[in-house]
Amino acid sequence: MVTTIGTNITLAASILANNQLVAIPTETVYGLAANALSSSAVSSIFEVKKRPFFNPLIVHVSCIEAIEQYAEIDTISLQLAQRFMPGPFTLLLPKKNIVPDIVTAGSSKVAIRVPNHGITLSLLQQLPFPIAAPSANIFGYVSPTTAEHVFDGLQNAIPYILDGGPCAIGVESTIVEVVNDTIIVHRTGGISVEEIKEVTNKKIITLQNKTKETPETPGQLMSHYATTIPLIIGDNIEQLIHQYKEKRIAIISLSNGYHHYPTIKTFPLSIHNNLKEAAANLFATMRLVDALDVEVILAEIFPQEGLGLAINDRLQRAQHLYKPIG
Ligand code: TXA
Ligand code: MG
């Protein structure tokens, strides 16, 4: 199958209506989309991504009003939706029967979001069904933030990539569930915990840094976002440089250029120390560094505030596979 990259929304809609897959731009990362109401279309997502079936998918809709066709929405969830949708924010809600079990991996809850990207919103408005879409990468690898990243991983496996330019946010959506007046953050992402706190006085619990290989809240596998070259994180990069001094090193940092190590290639994600800018550059930089002739990638631990939580979460998951190195 030849993969085309283009900006034809009508063509993308007709391919999806034909139960085939299209990669779509969102403000977070590119998604691998299928008709969410067709079990067979959704099953192709798992095949193409080589993703285990126990890992459920997010359903994307065009507006908040569309959510209630697919899920029951409570008052607090609705309040959060009104503040953060469209945007990098996903709600986990009790699903309605119309959503096929394959989408939720048999769970009675469905994850739903309204992406904030003009092209994909127009696409959703044209379609008579919602879209199920995980990130458009081969399972376990770094998520794509450009159409070219998608092409690198999925060329010849899907017919069409809808090109919406580089993703503005660059990390996945924050996944939230309201349980008995408590807000559970299942995945940190493009909306920070601080922003959620501004909207509500409910208790917020962040479920992060889980170490399970088979997650209870599915999908939060540790070995995710992994580069092919071993990636090690730490808050003392100088010490890590010393530890790995026999190896060819690249560094991912917030703003430090580590200029006193002229032979080490360093990639600051934001010279302005801006965590939003850093998040937007994270995955593209991980891919870039992964293509270099180095033996180990060292990454700083980012400040644990704002989008720093999501950045650290992704780096920790990338590191997980390589813990034994040393
Ligand atoms: O920003 C995003 O959310 C991107 C774009 C494409 O929308 N999508 C994305 O999808 O990151 P994916 O499949 O890579 O990650 C979705 C996460 C997984 O960790 C999955 O387990 C969780 O959402 N999830 C989806 N449905 C769920 C459900 N019913 N119950 C629990 N977790 C769910
Ligand atoms: Mg993913």
Coordinates of C-alpha atoms and ligand atoms in Angstrom, one line a residue:
M1 CA 0.0 0.0 0.0
V2 CA 1.4 3.4 -1.0
T3 CA 1.1 6.0 1.8
T4 CA 0.2 9.6 0.6
I5 CA 0.7 12.7 2.7
G6 CA -1.7 15.6 2.0
T7 CA -4.2 18.1 3.2
N8 CA -7.4 16.8 1.6
I9 CA -10.0 16.6 4.4
T10 CA -12.7 15.2 2.0
L11 CA -10.4 12.4 0.9
A12 CA -9.5 11.6 4.5
A13 CA -13.3 11.5 5.3
S14 CA -14.0 9.1 2.5
I15 CA -11.2 6.7 3.4
L16 CA -12.4 6.6 7.0
A17 CA -16.0 6.1 5.8
N18 CA -14.6 3.1 3.9
N19 CA -13.4 1.7 7.3
Q20 CA -9.7 2.3 6.4
L21 CA -7.2 4.1 8.5
V22 CA -6.0 7.8 8.3
A23 CA -3.3 9.5 10.4
I24 CA -4.7 12.8 11.7
P25 CA -3.1 15.9 13.2
T26 CA -4.1 17.0 16.7
E27 CA -2.6 19.7 18.9
T28 CA -0.9 16.9 21.1
V29 CA 0.5 14.2 18.8
Y30 CA -0.7 12.7 15.5
G31 CA -3.3 10.0 15.8
L32 CA -4.0 6.8 13.9
A33 CA -7.7 7.2 13.2
A34 CA -10.5 4.8 12.4
N35 CA -14.3 4.8 12.5
A36 CA -14.9 4.3 16.3
L37 CA -18.2 2.6 15.7
S38 CA -16.8 -0.1 13.4
S39 CA -15.1 -3.0 15.3
S40 CA -13.4 -4.1 12.1
A41 CA -12.0 -0.7 11.3
V42 CA -10.8 -0.3 15.0
S43 CA -9.2 -3.7 14.9
S44 CA -7.0 -2.6 12.0
I45 CA -5.5 0.1 14.3
F46 CA -4.3 -2.6 16.7
E47 CA -2.8 -4.6 13.7
V48 CA -1.0 -1.7 12.1
K49 CA 0.4 -0.4 15.4
K50 CA 1.2 -3.9 16.7
R51 CA -0.6 -2.7 19.8
P52 CA -2.0 -5.3 22.4
F53 CA -5.8 -5.5 22.4
F54 CA -5.9 -4.9 26.2
N55 CA -4.8 -1.3 25.6
P56 CA -8.0 0.8 24.9
L57 CA -8.4 3.8 22.6
I58 CA -9.5 7.4 23.0
V59 CA -12.6 8.4 21.1
H60 CA -12.4 11.8 19.4
V61 CA -15.5 13.9 18.8
S62 CA -16.2 17.3 17.3
C63 CA -17.7 19.1 20.3
I64 CA -18.7 18.7 23.9
E65 CA -22.4 18.2 23.0
A66 CA -21.4 15.1 21.0
I67 CA -20.0 13.4 24.1
E68 CA -23.4 12.3 25.5
Q69 CA -24.1 10.2 22.4
Y70 CA -21.3 7.9 23.6
A71 CA -21.0 8.3 27.4
E72 CA -22.8 9.5 30.6
I73 CA -21.3 12.8 31.7
D74 CA -21.6 14.0 35.3
T75 CA -21.6 17.6 36.4
I76 CA -18.0 17.9 37.4
S77 CA -16.8 16.2 34.3
L78 CA -19.0 18.6 32.3
Q79 CA -17.5 21.6 34.1
L80 CA -14.0 20.3 33.2
A81 CA -15.0 19.7 29.6
Q82 CA -16.3 23.2 29.3
R83 CA -13.0 24.6 30.6
F84 CA -10.6 22.4 28.7
M85 CA -12.3 21.2 25.5
P86 CA -11.4 21.5 22.7
G87 CA -7.9 20.9 24.0
P88 CA -5.3 18.4 25.3
F89 CA -7.8 16.9 27.8
T90 CA -9.5 13.5 27.9
L91 CA -12.3 12.4 30.1
L92 CA -12.9 8.8 31.2
L93 CA -16.7 8.3 31.4
P94 CA -19.2 5.4 31.7
K95 CA -19.7 4.3 28.1
K96 CA -22.9 3.8 26.2
N97 CA -23.6 0.6 24.4
I98 CA -23.0 2.2 20.9
V99 CA -19.3 2.2 21.6
P100 CA -17.8 -1.2 20.6
D101 CA -16.0 -3.2 23.3
I102 CA -12.8 -3.3 21.2
V103 CA -12.5 0.4 21.6
T104 CA -12.5 0.2 25.5
A105 CA -10.8 -3.2 25.7
G106 CA -14.0 -4.5 27.4
S107 CA -14.1 -1.8 30.0
S108 CA -17.4 -0.1 30.9
K109 CA -15.6 3.3 30.6
V110 CA -14.7 5.2 27.5
A111 CA -12.0 7.8 27.1
I112 CA -13.3 10.8 25.1
R113 CA -11.7 14.1 23.9
V114 CA -12.3 17.0 21.5
P115 CA -9.0 17.7 19.8
N116 CA -8.1 21.4 19.3
H117 CA -6.9 21.3 15.7
G118 CA -8.7 23.1 12.9
I119 CA -8.2 20.4 10.2
T120 CA -9.3 17.5 12.5
L121 CA -12.2 19.4 13.8
S122 CA -13.4 20.0 10.2
L123 CA -12.9 16.3 9.5
L124 CA -14.9 15.3 12.5
Q125 CA -17.7 17.7 11.6
Q126 CA -17.9 16.0 8.1
L127 CA -18.1 12.5 9.5
P128 CA -21.3 10.8 10.7
F129 CA -19.2 8.8 13.3
P130 CA -16.6 9.6 16.0
I131 CA -12.9 8.6 15.5
A132 CA -10.9 6.2 17.6
A133 CA -7.3 7.2 17.6
P134 CA -4.1 6.2 19.5
S135 CA -0.9 8.0 18.8
A136 CA 0.2 7.2 15.2
N137 CA 3.5 5.3 16.1
I138 CA 4.4 1.7 16.2
F139 CA 3.5 0.5 19.7
G140 CA 6.2 1.4 22.3
Y141 CA 8.1 4.0 20.1
V142 CA 8.2 7.7 20.5
S143 CA 4.9 9.5 19.6
P144 CA 4.8 11.4 16.3
T145 CA 4.5 15.2 16.2
T146 CA 4.8 15.8 12.5
A147 CA 3.4 14.0 9.4
E148 CA 7.0 12.9 8.5
H149 CA 7.3 11.2 11.9
V150 CA 4.1 9.2 11.1
F151 CA 5.5 8.4 7.6
D152 CA 8.8 7.1 9.1
G153 CA 6.9 4.6 11.2
L154 CA 3.8 3.7 9.2
Q155 CA 4.7 4.1 5.5
N156 CA 3.0 1.5 3.3
A157 CA 0.8 0.4 6.2
I158 CA -1.9 3.1 5.9
P159 CA -3.3 4.9 2.8
Y160 CA -3.3 8.5 3.9
I161 CA -1.6 10.9 6.4
L162 CA -3.5 14.2 6.8
D163 CA -0.8 16.9 7.3
G164 CA -1.6 19.6 9.8
G165 CA 2.0 20.7 10.5
P166 CA 3.9 20.2 13.7
C167 CA 1.8 19.6 16.8
A168 CA 1.6 22.8 19.0
I169 CA 1.5 21.0 22.4
G170 CA 3.7 18.0 21.7
V171 CA 2.7 15.7 24.6
E172 CA -0.5 13.6 24.8
S173 CA -3.7 14.8 26.4
T174 CA -4.2 14.7 30.2
I175 CA -6.5 11.8 31.0
V176 CA -8.9 12.5 33.9
E177 CA -11.7 10.6 35.7
V178 CA -14.1 11.9 38.3
V179 CA -14.8 9.3 41.0
N180 CA -16.9 10.2 44.0
D181 CA -16.0 13.9 44.0
T182 CA -12.3 13.1 43.5
I183 CA -10.4 13.9 40.3
I184 CA -8.1 11.2 39.2
V185 CA -5.4 12.1 36.7
H186 CA -4.6 8.8 34.9
R187 CA -2.0 10.4 32.6
T188 CA -0.3 13.7 33.0
G189 CA -0.3 15.6 29.7
G190 CA -1.0 18.9 27.9
I191 CA -3.3 20.3 30.6
S192 CA -1.3 20.7 33.9
V193 CA -2.5 19.7 37.3
E194 CA -2.2 23.4 38.3
E195 CA -4.7 24.3 35.6
I196 CA -7.2 21.7 36.8
K197 CA -6.8 23.0 40.3
E198 CA -7.9 26.5 39.1
V199 CA -11.2 25.2 37.9
T200 CA -12.3 23.0 40.9
N201 CA -11.7 22.7 44.6
K202 CA -12.2 18.9 44.4
K203 CA -9.3 16.6 45.6
I204 CA -6.9 15.7 42.8
I205 CA -5.0 12.4 42.8
T206 CA -2.2 11.9 40.2
L207 CA -1.6 8.3 39.3
Q208 CA 1.9 8.6 37.9
N209 CA 5.0 6.5 37.7
K210 CA 3.3 3.2 37.9
T211 CA 5.7 0.3 37.5
K212 CA 3.3 -2.3 36.3
E213 CA 3.9 -4.1 33.0
T214 CA 0.2 -5.1 32.8
P215 CA -1.5 -2.0 34.0
E216 CA -4.8 -2.0 35.9
T217 CA -5.8 1.2 34.2
P218 CA -4.8 -0.1 30.9
G219 CA -2.4 1.6 28.6
Q220 CA 0.0 3.2 31.1
L221 CA 2.7 0.7 30.3
M222 CA 6.1 1.6 31.6
S223 CA 8.1 0.8 28.6
H224 CA 6.6 3.4 26.3
Y225 CA 7.9 6.2 24.2
A226 CA 11.2 4.3 24.1
T227 CA 14.1 5.4 21.9
T228 CA 16.2 2.7 20.2
I229 CA 19.3 4.1 21.9
P230 CA 19.3 3.6 25.7
L231 CA 18.0 6.7 27.5
I232 CA 19.0 7.4 31.1
I233 CA 17.5 10.2 33.2
G234 CA 18.9 11.8 36.3
D235 CA 19.1 15.0 38.2
N236 CA 22.9 15.0 38.2
I237 CA 23.9 15.0 34.5
E238 CA 27.6 15.7 35.4
Q239 CA 27.6 12.5 37.4
L240 CA 26.0 10.6 34.6
I241 CA 28.5 11.9 32.1
H242 CA 31.2 10.6 34.4
Q243 CA 29.5 7.3 34.7
Y244 CA 29.2 6.9 30.9
K245 CA 32.5 8.5 30.0
E246 CA 33.5 5.5 27.9
K247 CA 30.4 5.9 25.7
R248 CA 29.4 8.4 23.0
I249 CA 26.8 10.6 24.7
A250 CA 24.0 12.9 23.7
I251 CA 22.1 15.0 26.2
I252 CA 18.5 16.2 26.3
S253 CA 18.2 19.2 28.7
L254 CA 15.8 22.0 29.5
S255 CA 18.1 24.9 28.7
N256 CA 21.7 24.0 29.7
G257 CA 24.0 23.5 26.7
Y258 CA 26.8 21.7 28.7
H259 CA 29.3 23.7 26.7
H260 CA 32.1 22.6 28.9
Y261 CA 31.8 19.2 27.2
P262 CA 32.5 20.2 23.6
T263 CA 32.4 16.7 22.3
I264 CA 29.0 15.9 23.7
K265 CA 26.0 16.9 21.6
T266 CA 23.4 18.6 23.8
F267 CA 19.8 19.4 22.9
P268 CA 18.2 22.0 25.1
L269 CA 14.4 21.8 24.7
S270 CA 13.8 25.4 25.6
I271 CA 16.6 28.0 25.9
H272 CA 14.0 30.2 27.5
N273 CA 13.4 27.7 30.3
N274 CA 9.8 27.4 29.2
L275 CA 8.2 24.0 29.9
K276 CA 5.5 24.4 27.3
E277 CA 8.1 25.0 24.6
A278 CA 10.1 22.1 26.0
A279 CA 7.1 19.8 25.8
A280 CA 6.4 20.9 22.2
N281 CA 10.0 19.9 21.3
L282 CA 10.3 16.7 23.4
F283 CA 9.3 13.9 21.0
A284 CA 10.9 15.5 17.9
T285 CA 14.2 15.8 19.8
M286 CA 14.0 12.2 21.1
R287 CA 13.6 11.0 17.5
L288 CA 16.4 13.3 16.3
V289 CA 18.8 12.1 19.0
D290 CA 17.8 8.5 18.4
A291 CA 19.1 8.9 14.8
L292 CA 22.6 10.1 15.9
D293 CA 25.7 8.0 16.1
V294 CA 25.7 7.9 20.0
E295 CA 25.5 5.0 22.4
V296 CA 23.6 6.6 25.3
I297 CA 21.1 9.5 25.7
L298 CA 21.2 11.3 29.0
A299 CA 18.2 13.4 30.0
E300 CA 17.7 15.8 32.8
I301 CA 14.8 15.4 35.2
F302 CA 12.7 18.5 34.5
P303 CA 11.1 20.7 37.1
Q304 CA 8.1 18.9 38.7
E305 CA 5.6 21.7 37.8
G306 CA 3.3 22.5 34.9
L307 CA 4.1 20.5 31.8
G308 CA 7.3 19.2 33.5
L309 CA 5.3 16.4 35.0
A310 CA 4.2 15.1 31.6
I311 CA 7.8 15.5 30.2
N312 CA 9.3 13.6 33.2
D313 CA 6.6 10.9 32.8
R314 CA 7.5 10.3 29.1
L315 CA 11.2 10.3 29.8
Q316 CA 10.8 7.8 32.7
R317 CA 8.8 5.5 30.5
A318 CA 11.4 5.8 27.8
Q319 CA 14.1 5.0 30.3
H320 CA 12.4 2.0 31.7
L321 CA 13.5 -0.6 29.1
Y322 CA 17.2 0.3 29.8
K323 CA 17.4 0.3 33.6
P324 CA 19.8 -2.6 33.6
I325 CA 22.5 -0.8 31.5
G326 CA 25.6 0.4 33.3
Ligands
TXA1 O1 -3.3 13.3 23.0 C1 -3.8 12.2 22.9 O2 -4.5 11.7 23.8 C2 -3.4 11.3 21.7 C3 -4.1 12.0 20.5 C4 -3.9 11.2 19.2 O3 -5.4 12.2 20.7 N1 -3.9 10.0 21.8 C5 -3.2 9.1 22.6 O4 -3.7 7.8 22.5 O5 -2.3 9.4 23.3 P1 -2.9 6.6 23.1 O6 -3.7 5.4 22.7 O7 -1.5 6.6 22.7 O8 -3.0 6.7 24.6 C6 -4.3 6.6 25.2 C7 -4.3 6.3 26.6 C8 -3.8 4.9 26.9 O9 -2.9 5.0 28.0 C9 -5.1 4.2 27.2 O10 -4.8 3.1 28.1 C10 -5.9 5.2 27.9 O11 -5.6 6.3 27.1 N2 -7.3 4.8 27.8 C11 -8.1 4.9 26.7 N3 -9.3 4.4 26.9 C12 -9.3 4.0 28.2 C13 -10.3 3.4 29.0 N4 -11.5 3.1 28.6 N5 -9.9 3.2 30.3 C14 -8.7 3.5 30.8 N6 -7.7 4.0 30.0 C15 -8.0 4.3 28.7
MG2 MG 0.6 6.4 22.6

